[in-house]
mmCIF file of C-alpha atoms and ligand atoms in Angstrom:
data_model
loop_
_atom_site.group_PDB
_atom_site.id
_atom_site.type_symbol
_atom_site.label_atom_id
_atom_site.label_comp_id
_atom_site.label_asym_id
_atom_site.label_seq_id
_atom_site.Cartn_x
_atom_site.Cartn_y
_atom_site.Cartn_z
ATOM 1 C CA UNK C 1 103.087 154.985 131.397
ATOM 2 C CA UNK C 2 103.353 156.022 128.078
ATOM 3 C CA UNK C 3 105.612 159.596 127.034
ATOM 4 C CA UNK C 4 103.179 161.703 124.776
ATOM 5 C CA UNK C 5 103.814 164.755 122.946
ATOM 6 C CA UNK C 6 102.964 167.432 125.167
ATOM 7 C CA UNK C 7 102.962 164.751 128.438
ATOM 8 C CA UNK C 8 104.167 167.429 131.294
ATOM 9 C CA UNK C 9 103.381 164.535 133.823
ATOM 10 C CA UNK C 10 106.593 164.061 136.327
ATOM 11 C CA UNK C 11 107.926 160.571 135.885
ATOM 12 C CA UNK C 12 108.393 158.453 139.223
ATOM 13 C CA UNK C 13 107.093 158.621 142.574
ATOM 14 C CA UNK C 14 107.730 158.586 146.408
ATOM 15 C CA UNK C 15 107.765 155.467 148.782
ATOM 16 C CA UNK C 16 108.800 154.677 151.997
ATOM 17 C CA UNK C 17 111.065 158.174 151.853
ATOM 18 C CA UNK C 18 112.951 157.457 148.642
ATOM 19 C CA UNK C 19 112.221 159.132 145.305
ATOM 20 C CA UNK C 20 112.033 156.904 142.771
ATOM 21 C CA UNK C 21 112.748 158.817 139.243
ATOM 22 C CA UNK C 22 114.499 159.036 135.893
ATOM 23 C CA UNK C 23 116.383 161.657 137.428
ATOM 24 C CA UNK C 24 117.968 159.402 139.908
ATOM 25 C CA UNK C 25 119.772 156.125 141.079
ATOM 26 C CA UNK C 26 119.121 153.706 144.283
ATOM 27 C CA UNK C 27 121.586 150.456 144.182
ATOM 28 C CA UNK C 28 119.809 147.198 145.558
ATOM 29 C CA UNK C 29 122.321 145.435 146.382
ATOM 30 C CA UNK C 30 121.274 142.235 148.194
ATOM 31 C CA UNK C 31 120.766 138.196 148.420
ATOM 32 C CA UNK C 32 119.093 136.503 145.069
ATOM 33 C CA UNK C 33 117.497 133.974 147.633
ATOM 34 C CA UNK C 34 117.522 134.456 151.435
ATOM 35 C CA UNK C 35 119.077 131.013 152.499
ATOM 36 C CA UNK C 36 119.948 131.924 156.380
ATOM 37 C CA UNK C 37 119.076 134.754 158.942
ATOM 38 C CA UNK C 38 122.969 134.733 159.568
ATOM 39 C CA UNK C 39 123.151 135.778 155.671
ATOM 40 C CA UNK C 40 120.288 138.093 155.885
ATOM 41 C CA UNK C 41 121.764 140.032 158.621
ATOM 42 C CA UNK C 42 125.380 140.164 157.360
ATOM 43 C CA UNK C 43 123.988 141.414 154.150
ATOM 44 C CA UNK C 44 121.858 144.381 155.844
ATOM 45 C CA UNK C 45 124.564 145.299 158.503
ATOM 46 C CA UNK C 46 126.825 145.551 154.884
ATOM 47 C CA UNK C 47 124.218 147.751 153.580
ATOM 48 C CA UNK C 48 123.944 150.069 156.617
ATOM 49 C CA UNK C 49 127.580 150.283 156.904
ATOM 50 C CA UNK C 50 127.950 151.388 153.420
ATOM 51 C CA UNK C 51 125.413 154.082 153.865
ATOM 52 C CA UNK C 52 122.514 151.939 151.301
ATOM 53 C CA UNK C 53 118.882 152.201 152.226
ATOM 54 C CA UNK C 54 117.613 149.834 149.832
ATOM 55 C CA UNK C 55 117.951 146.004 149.110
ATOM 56 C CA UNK C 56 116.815 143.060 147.216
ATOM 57 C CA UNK C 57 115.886 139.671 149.013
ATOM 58 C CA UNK C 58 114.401 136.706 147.331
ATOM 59 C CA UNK C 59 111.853 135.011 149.507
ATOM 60 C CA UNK C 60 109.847 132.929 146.610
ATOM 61 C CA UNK C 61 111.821 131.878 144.047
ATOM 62 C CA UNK C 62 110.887 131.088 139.861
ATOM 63 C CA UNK C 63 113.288 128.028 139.816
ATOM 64 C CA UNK C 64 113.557 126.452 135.810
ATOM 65 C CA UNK C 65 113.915 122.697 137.742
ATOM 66 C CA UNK C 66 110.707 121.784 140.511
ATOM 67 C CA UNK C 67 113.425 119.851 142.425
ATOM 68 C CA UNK C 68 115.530 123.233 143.073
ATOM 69 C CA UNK C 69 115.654 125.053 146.117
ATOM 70 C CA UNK C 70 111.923 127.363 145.862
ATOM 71 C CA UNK C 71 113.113 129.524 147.937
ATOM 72 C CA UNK C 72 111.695 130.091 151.831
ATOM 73 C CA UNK C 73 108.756 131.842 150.977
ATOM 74 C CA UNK C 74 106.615 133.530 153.723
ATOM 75 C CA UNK C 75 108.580 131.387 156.621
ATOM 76 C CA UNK C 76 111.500 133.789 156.081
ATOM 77 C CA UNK C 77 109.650 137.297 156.483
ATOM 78 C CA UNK C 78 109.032 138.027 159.640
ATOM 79 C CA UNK C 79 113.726 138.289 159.812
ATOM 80 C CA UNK C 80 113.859 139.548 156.897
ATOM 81 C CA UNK C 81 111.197 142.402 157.454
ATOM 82 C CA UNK C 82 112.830 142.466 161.523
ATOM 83 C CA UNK C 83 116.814 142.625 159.965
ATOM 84 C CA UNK C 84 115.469 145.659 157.747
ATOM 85 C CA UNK C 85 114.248 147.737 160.751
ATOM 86 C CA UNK C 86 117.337 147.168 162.614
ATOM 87 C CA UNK C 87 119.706 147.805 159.963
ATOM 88 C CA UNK C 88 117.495 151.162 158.362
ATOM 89 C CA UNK C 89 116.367 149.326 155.216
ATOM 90 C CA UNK C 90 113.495 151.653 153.854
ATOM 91 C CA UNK C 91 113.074 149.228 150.451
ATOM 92 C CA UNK C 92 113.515 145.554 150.067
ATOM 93 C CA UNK C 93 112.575 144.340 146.149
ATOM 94 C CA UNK C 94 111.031 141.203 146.465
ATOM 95 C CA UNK C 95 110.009 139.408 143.604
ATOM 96 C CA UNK C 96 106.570 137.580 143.901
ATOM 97 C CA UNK C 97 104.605 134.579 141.764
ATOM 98 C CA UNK C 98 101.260 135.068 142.509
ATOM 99 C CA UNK C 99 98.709 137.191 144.318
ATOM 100 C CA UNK C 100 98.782 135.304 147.142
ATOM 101 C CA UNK C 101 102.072 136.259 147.820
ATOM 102 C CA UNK C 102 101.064 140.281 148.341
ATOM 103 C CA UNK C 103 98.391 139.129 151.505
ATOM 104 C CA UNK C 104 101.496 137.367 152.954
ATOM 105 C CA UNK C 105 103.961 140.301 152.733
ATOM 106 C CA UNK C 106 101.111 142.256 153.903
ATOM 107 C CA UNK C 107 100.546 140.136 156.960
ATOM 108 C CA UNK C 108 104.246 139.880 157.799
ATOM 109 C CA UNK C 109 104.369 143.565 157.685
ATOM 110 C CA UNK C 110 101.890 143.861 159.824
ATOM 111 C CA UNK C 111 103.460 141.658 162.572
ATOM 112 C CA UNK C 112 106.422 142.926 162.543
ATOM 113 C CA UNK C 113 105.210 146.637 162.798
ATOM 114 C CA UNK C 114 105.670 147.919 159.081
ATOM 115 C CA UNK C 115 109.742 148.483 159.667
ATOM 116 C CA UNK C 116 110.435 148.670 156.239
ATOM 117 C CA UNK C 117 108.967 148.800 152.231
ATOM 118 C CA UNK C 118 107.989 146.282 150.061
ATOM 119 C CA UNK C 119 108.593 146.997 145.956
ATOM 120 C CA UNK C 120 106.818 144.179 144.511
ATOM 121 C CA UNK C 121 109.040 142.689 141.129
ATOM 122 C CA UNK C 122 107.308 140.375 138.396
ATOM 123 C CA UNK C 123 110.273 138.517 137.137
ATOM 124 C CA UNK C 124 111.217 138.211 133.648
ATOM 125 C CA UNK C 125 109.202 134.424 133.619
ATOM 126 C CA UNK C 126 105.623 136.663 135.010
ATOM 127 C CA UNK C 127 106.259 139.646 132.815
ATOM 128 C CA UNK C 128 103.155 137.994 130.087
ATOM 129 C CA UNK C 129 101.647 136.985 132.862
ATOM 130 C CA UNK C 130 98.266 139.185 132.779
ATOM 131 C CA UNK C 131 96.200 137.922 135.533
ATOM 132 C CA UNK C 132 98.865 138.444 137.672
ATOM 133 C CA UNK C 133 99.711 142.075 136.276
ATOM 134 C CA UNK C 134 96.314 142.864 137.138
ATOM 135 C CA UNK C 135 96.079 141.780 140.393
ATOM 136 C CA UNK C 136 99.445 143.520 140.724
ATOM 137 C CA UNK C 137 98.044 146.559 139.762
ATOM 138 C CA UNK C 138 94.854 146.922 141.283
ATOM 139 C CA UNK C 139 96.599 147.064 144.854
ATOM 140 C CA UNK C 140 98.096 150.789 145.625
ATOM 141 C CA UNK C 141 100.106 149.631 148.869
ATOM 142 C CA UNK C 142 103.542 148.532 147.108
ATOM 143 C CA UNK C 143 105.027 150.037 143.869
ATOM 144 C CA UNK C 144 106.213 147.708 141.490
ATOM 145 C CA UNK C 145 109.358 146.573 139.466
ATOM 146 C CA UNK C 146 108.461 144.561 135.826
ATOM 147 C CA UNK C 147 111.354 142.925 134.758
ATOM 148 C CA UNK C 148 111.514 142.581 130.917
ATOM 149 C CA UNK C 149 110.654 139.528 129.364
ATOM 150 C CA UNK C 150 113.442 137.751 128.264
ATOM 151 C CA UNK C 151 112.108 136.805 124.643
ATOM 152 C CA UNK C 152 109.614 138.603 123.781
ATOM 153 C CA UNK C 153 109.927 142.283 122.028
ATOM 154 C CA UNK C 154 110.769 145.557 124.375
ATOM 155 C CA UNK C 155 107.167 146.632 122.806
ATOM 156 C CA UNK C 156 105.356 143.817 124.462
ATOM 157 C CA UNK C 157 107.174 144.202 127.963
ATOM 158 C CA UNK C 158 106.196 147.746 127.774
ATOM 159 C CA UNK C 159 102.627 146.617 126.962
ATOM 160 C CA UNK C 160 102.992 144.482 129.905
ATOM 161 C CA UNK C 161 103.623 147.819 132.280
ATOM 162 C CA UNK C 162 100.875 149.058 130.728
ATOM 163 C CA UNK C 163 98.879 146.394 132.838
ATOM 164 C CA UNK C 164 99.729 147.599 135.859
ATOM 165 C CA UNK C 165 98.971 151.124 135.387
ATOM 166 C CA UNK C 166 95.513 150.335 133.451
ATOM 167 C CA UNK C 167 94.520 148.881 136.568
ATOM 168 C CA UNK C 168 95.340 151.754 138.929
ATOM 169 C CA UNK C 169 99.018 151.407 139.978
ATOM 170 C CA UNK C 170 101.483 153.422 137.938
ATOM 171 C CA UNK C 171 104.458 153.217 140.527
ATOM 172 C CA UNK C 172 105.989 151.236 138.328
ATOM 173 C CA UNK C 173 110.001 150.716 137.234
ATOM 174 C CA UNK C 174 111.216 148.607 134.689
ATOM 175 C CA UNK C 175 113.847 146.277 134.391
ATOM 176 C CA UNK C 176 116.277 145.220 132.352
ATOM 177 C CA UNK C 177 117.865 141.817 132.664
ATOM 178 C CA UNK C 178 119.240 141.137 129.174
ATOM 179 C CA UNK C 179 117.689 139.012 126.502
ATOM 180 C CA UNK C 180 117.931 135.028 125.891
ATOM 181 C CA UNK C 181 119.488 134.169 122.240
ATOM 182 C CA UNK C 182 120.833 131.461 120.848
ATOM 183 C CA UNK C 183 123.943 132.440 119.706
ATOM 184 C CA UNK C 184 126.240 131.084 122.328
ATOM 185 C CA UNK C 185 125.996 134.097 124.114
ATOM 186 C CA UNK C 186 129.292 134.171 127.036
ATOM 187 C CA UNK C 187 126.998 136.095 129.264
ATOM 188 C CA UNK C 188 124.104 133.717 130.182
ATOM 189 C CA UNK C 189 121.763 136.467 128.799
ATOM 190 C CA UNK C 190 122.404 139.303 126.274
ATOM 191 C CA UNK C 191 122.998 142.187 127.996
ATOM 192 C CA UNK C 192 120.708 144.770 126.459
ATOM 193 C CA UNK C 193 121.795 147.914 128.915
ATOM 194 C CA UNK C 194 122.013 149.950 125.656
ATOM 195 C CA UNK C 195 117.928 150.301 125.593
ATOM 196 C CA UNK C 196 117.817 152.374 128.936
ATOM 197 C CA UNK C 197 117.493 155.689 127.193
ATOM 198 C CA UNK C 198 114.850 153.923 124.965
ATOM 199 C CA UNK C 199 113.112 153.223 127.713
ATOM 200 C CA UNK C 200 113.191 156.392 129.309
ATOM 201 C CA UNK C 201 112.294 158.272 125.976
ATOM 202 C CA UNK C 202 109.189 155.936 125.611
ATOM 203 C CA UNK C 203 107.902 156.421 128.580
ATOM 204 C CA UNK C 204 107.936 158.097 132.215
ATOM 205 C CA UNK C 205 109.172 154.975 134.164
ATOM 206 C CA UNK C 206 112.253 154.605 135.692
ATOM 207 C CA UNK C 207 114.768 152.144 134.387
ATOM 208 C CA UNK C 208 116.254 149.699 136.106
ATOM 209 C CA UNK C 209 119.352 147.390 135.281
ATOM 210 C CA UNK C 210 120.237 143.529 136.625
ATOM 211 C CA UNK C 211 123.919 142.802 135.908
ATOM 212 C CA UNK C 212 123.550 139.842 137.993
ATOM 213 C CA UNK C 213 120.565 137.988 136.039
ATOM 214 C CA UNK C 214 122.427 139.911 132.590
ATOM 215 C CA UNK C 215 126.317 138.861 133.031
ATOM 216 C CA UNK C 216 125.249 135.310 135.168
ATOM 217 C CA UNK C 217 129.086 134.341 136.611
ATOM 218 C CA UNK C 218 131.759 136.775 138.360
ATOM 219 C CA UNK C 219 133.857 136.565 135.668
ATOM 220 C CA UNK C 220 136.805 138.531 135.903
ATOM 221 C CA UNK C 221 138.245 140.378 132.607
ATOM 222 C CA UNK C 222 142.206 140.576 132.059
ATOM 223 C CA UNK C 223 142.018 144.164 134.313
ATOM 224 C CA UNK C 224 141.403 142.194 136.830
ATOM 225 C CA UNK C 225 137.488 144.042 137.068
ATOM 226 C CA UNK C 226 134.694 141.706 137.558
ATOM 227 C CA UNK C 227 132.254 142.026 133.950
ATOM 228 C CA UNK C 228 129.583 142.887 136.487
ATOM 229 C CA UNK C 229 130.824 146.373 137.400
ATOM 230 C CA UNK C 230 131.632 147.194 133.942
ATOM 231 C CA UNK C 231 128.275 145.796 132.687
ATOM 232 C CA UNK C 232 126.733 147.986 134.981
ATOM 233 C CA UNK C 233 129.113 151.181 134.581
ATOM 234 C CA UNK C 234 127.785 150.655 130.850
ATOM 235 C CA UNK C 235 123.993 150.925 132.417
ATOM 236 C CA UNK C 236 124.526 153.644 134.568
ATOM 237 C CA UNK C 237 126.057 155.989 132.157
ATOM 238 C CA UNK C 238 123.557 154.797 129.938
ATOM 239 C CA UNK C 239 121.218 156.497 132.664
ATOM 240 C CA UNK C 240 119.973 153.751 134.696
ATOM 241 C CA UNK C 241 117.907 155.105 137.829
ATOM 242 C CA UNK C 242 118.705 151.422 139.571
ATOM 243 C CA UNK C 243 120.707 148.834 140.130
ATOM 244 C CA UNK C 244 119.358 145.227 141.344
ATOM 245 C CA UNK C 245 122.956 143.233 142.303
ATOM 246 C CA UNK C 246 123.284 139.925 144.138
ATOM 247 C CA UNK C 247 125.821 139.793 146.533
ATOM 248 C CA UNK C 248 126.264 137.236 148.909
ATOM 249 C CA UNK C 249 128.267 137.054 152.332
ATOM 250 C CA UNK C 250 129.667 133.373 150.915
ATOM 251 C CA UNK C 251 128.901 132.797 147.495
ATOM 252 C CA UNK C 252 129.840 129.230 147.787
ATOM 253 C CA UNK C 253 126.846 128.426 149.755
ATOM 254 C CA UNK C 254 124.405 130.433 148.460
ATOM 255 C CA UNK C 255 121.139 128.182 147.289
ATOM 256 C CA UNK C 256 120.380 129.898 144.124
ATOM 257 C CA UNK C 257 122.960 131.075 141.859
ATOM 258 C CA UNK C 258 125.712 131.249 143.859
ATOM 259 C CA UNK C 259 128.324 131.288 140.510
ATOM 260 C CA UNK C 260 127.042 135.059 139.970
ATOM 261 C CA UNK C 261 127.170 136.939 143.533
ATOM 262 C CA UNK C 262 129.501 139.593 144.037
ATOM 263 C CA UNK C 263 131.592 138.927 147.230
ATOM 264 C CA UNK C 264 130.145 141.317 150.326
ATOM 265 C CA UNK C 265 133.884 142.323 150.404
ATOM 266 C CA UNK C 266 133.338 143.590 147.212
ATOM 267 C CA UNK C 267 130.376 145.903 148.517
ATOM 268 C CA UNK C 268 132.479 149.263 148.637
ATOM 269 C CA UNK C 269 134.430 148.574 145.304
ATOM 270 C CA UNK C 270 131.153 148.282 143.709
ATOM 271 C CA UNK C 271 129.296 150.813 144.939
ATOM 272 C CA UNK C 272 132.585 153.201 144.479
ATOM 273 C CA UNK C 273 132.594 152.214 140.685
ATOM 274 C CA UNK C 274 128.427 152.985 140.436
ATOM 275 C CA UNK C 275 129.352 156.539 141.755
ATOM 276 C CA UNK C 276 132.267 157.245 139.142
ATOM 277 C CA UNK C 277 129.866 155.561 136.377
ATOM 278 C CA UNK C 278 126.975 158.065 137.416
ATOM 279 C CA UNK C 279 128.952 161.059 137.493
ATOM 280 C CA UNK C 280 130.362 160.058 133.802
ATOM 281 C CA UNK C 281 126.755 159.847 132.802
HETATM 282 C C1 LIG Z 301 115.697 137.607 140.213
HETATM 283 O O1 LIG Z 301 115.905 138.854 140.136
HETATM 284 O O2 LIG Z 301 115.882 136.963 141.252
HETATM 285 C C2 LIG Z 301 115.247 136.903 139.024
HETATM 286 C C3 LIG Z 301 114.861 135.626 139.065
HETATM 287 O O3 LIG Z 301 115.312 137.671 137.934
HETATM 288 P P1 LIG Z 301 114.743 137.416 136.455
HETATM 289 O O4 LIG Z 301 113.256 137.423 136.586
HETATM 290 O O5 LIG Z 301 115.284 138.582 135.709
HETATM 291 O O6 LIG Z 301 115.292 136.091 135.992
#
């Protein structure tokens, strides 16, 4: 995934009809953890009525406490793969934990008639995780988003990419999420948006960007602007080619990390703020 000197190889790729590029942006907007089918649906219909095609939906979830909500895992596809169809959703990110979890997506796609697309994401906990990278990329079916690892060097996560594609699958996007560090950071991870061009200088995959995981609250600044959308404005003129955002239809509720979803009201504003951010880039 490597850029090499002379490297005339187009970055990015086609799947599920959407381009996937460093010359582009897709916004996946969507639920950290699907809790309800009520949620799942208000999210989507949100989505559609917005004009968005893609989404993110947490069905397993890497929880730091055992006795935290793990999220629904393969109970909750066949809705969540049904809600997509109905509400045009051509690309749901999904994070997975093991291989395991790829013959269950696969199955529930299969049941439900193959109504939308699956991009696989290794979370920032899985990005070191090699068996798993491998497995990840010896399949061709879904294309992939690597989050960065949140303490290790931007080398080794790119090293980690290199995983995938060694074994076959170079649909691949990575992600930034920011960086732990332990100085009393007010954003529960560093934000480290300024690396996208990095990124897309070292190599040919898109880059993606995850205010949510980055900023961690919806903190509102004295402009009365959420540090969200101008965390991600700073990513998207940085040249971002995607945004993964939780949102949530009532934040209150929400099962995992509830204290950083944007409101759905907030939907338009957001996606309004993306589009002045991208034309600024
Ligand atoms: C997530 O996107 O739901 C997630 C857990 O992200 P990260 O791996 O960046 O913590």
């Amino acid at each position: 995934l490597g850029r090499h000197a002379g490297d005339a190889r187009p970055s990015g790729f086609d799947y599920h009809g959407v381009h996937f590029g460093q010359d582009n942006l897709h916004i996946f907007a969507g639920l950290c953890a699907v809790d309800t089918r009520e949620h799942v649906e208000a999210m989507m219909r949100a989505l559609k009525d917005n004009g968005q095609v893609c989404t993110r939906m947490g069905a397993y979830k890497p929880r730091t406490s055992p006795y935290a909500f793990q999220g629904h895992g393969a109970a909750c596809l066949p809705y969540v793969f049904e809600l997509a169809g109905k509400y045009g959703i051509q690309v749901i990110a999904m994070e997975i934990l093991h291989e395991a979890h790829m013959d269950e997506i696969r199955k529930a796609l299969a049941e439900t008639g193959h109504p939308t697309g699956v991009m696989l994401q290794i979370g920032t906990r899985n990005t070191q995780n090699f068996e798993l990278l491998k497995a990840v990329g010896r399949q061709r079916e879904f294309p992939v988003l690597l989050k960065r690892g949140f303490g290790i060097t931007l080398e080794e996560s790119l090293n980690a990419a290199e995983y995938l594609a060694s074994e076959g699958n170079d649909r691949v996007i990575f992600g930034l999420r920011g960086m732990k560090s332990n100085l009393g950071d007010p954003h529960r991870n560093f934000v480290d948006f300024a690396q996208v061009p990095v990124v897309k200088r070292l190599t040919r995959m898109p880059v993606c960007i995850d205010p949510s995981h980055s900023v961690g609250s919806r903190e509102v600044g004295p402009d009365g602007i959420p540090e969200v959308f101008q965390v991600t404005a700073q990513g998207v003129i940085a040249g971002a080619n995607m945004v993964l955002v939780d949102f949530h239809p009532d934040p209150a509720t929400a099962l995992v990390d509830g204290p950083q979803a944007l409101r759905l009201e907030e939907l338009p504003w957001f996606l309004e703020d993306v589009r002045l951010a991208r034309e600024a880039y």
